[in-house]
PDB file of C-alpha atoms in Angstrom:
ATOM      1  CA  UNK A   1     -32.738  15.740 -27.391  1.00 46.00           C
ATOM      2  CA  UNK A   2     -29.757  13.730 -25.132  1.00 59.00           C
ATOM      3  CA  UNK A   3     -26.409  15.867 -25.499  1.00 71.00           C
ATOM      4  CA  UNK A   4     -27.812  18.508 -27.739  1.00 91.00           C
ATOM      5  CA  UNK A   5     -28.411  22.263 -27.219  1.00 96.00           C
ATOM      6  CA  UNK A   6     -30.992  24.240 -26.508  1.00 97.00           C
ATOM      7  CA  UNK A   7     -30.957  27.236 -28.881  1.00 97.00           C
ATOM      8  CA  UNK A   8     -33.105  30.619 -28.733  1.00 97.00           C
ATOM      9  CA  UNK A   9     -33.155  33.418 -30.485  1.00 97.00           C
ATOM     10  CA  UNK A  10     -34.461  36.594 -28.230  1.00 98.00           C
ATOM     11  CA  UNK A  11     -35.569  40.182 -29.326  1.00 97.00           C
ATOM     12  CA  UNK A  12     -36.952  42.613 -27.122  1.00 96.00           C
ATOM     13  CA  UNK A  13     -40.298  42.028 -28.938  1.00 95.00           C
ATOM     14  CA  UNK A  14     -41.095  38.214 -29.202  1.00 95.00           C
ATOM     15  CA  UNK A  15     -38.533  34.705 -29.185  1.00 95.00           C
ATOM     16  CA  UNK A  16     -37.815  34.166 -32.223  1.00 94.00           C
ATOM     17  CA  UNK A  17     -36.522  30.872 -32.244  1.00 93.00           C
ATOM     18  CA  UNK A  18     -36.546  28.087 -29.351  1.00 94.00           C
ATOM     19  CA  UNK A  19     -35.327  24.170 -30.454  1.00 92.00           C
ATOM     20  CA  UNK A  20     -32.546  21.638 -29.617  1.00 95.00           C
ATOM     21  CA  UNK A  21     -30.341  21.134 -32.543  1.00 96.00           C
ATOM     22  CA  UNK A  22     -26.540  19.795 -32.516  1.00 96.00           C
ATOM     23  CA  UNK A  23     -24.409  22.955 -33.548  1.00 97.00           C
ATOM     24  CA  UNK A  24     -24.936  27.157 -33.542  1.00 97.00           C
ATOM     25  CA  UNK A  25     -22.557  28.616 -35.997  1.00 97.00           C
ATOM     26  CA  UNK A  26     -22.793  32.612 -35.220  1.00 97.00           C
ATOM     27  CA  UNK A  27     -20.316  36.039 -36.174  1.00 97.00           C
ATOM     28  CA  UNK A  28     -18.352  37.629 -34.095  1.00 95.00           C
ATOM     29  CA  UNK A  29     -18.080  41.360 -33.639  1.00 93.00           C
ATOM     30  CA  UNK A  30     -14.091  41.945 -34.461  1.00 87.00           C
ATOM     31  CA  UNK A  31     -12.560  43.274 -30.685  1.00 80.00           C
ATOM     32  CA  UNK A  32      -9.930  46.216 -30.342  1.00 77.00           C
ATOM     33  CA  UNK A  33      -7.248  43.808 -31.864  1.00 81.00           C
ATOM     34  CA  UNK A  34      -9.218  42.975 -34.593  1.00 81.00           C
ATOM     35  CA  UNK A  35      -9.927  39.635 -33.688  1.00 83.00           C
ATOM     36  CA  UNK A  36     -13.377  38.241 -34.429  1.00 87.00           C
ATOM     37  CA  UNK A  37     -14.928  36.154 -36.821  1.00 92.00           C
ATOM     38  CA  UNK A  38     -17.124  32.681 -37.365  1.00 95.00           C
ATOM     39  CA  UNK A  39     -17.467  30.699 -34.390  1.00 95.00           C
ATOM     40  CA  UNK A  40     -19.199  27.135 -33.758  1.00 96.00           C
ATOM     41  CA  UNK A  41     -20.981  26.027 -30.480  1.00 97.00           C
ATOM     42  CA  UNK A  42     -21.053  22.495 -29.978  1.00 95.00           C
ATOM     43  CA  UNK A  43     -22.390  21.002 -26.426  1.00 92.00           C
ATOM     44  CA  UNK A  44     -19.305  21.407 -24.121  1.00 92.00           C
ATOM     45  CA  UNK A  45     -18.418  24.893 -25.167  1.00 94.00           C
ATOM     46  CA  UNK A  46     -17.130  26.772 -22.403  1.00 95.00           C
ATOM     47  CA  UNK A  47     -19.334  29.386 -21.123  1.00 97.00           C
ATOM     48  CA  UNK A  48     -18.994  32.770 -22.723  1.00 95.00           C
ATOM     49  CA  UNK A  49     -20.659  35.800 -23.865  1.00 96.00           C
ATOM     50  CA  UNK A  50     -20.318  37.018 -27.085  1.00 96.00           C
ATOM     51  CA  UNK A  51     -21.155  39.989 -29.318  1.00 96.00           C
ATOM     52  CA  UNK A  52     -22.222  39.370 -32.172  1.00 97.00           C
ATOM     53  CA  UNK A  53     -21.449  41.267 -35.483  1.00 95.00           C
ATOM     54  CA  UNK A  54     -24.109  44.039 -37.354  1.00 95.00           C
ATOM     55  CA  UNK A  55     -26.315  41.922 -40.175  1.00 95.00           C
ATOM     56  CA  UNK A  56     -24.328  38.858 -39.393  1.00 95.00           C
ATOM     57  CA  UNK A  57     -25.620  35.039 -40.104  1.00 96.00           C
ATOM     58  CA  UNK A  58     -26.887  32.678 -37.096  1.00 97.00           C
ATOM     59  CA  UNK A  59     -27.290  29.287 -38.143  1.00 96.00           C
ATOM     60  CA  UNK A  60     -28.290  26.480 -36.119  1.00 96.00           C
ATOM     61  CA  UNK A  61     -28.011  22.334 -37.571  1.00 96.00           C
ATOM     62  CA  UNK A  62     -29.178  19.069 -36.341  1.00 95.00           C
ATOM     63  CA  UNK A  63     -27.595  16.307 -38.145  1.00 93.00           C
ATOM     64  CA  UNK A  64     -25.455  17.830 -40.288  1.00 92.00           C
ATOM     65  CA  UNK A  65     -28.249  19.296 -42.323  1.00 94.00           C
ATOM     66  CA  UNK A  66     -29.074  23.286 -41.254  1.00 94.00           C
ATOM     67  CA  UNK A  67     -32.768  23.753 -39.999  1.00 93.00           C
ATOM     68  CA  UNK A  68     -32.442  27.705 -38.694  1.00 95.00           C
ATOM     69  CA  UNK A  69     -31.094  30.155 -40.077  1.00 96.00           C
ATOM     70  CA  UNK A  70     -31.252  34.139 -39.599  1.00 96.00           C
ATOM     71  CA  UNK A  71     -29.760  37.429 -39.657  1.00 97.00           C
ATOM     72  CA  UNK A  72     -29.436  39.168 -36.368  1.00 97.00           C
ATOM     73  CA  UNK A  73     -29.130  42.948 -36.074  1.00 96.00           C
ATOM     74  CA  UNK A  74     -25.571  42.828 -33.597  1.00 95.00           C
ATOM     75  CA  UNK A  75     -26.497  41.868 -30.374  1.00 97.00           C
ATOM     76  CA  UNK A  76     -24.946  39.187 -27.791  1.00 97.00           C
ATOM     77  CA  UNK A  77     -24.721  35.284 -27.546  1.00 98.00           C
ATOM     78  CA  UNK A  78     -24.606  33.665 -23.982  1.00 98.00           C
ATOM     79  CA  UNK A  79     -23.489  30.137 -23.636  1.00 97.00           C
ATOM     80  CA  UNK A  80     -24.146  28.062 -21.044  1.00 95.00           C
ATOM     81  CA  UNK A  81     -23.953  24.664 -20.172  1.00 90.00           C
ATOM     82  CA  UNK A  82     -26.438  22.877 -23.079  1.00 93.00           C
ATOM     83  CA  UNK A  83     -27.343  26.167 -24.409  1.00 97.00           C
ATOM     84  CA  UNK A  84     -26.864  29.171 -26.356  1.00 98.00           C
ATOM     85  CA  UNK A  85     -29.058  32.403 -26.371  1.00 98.00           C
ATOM     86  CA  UNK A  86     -29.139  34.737 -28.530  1.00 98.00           C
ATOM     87  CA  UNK A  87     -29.999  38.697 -27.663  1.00 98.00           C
ATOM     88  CA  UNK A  88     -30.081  40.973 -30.586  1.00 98.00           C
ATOM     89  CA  UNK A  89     -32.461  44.065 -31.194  1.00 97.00           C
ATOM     90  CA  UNK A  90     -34.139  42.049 -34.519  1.00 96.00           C
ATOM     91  CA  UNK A  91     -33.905  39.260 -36.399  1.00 96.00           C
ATOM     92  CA  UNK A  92     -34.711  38.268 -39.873  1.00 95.00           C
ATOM     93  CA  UNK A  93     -35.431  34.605 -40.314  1.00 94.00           C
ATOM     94  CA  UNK A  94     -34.471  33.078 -43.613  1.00 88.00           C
ATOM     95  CA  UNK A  95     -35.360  29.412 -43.222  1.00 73.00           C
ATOM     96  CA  UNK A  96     -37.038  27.483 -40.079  1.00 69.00           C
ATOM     97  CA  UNK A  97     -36.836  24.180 -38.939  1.00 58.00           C
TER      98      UNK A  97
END
């Protein structure tokens, strides 16, 4: 897919999830000011790492329409030029592409 992302989901026991899609909406763990919350990933992001909130949502859409979504168990997001990874302990998938 031209100018989309590649998106995987990564436990220490299988990947979860690998597919291009347009947008990955994901939770952020609240930092020592409290700052934290929903955050979405669109190609172009600037490179980051970020840790992701206990039993929070990870969503992934193509089109406007949502074909991933799961529940991670905390863990970290790394983006990177064209893609975003996903490291958490487990995830619970609630609806696949």
């Amino acid at each position: 897919m031209d100018g989309g992302l590649l998106f995987r989901i990564l436990t220490p026991l299988k990947d979860v999830a690998s597919f291009h899609c347009d947008a990955v909406n994901l939770v952020e763990k609240d930092n020592a000011e409290g700052q934290g919350g929903s955050i979405g990933i669109l190609r172009g992001h600037l490179p980051a790492v970020i840790a992701l909130e206990e039993n929070s949502p990870v969503t992934a859409s193509a089109k406007g329409k949502t074909v991933f979504s799961a529940t991670v168990r905390g863990g970290f997001a790394r983006v990177e030029q064209g893609s975003v990874t996903v490291l958490t302990p487990s995830a619970n998938v609630t609806l696949e592409e």
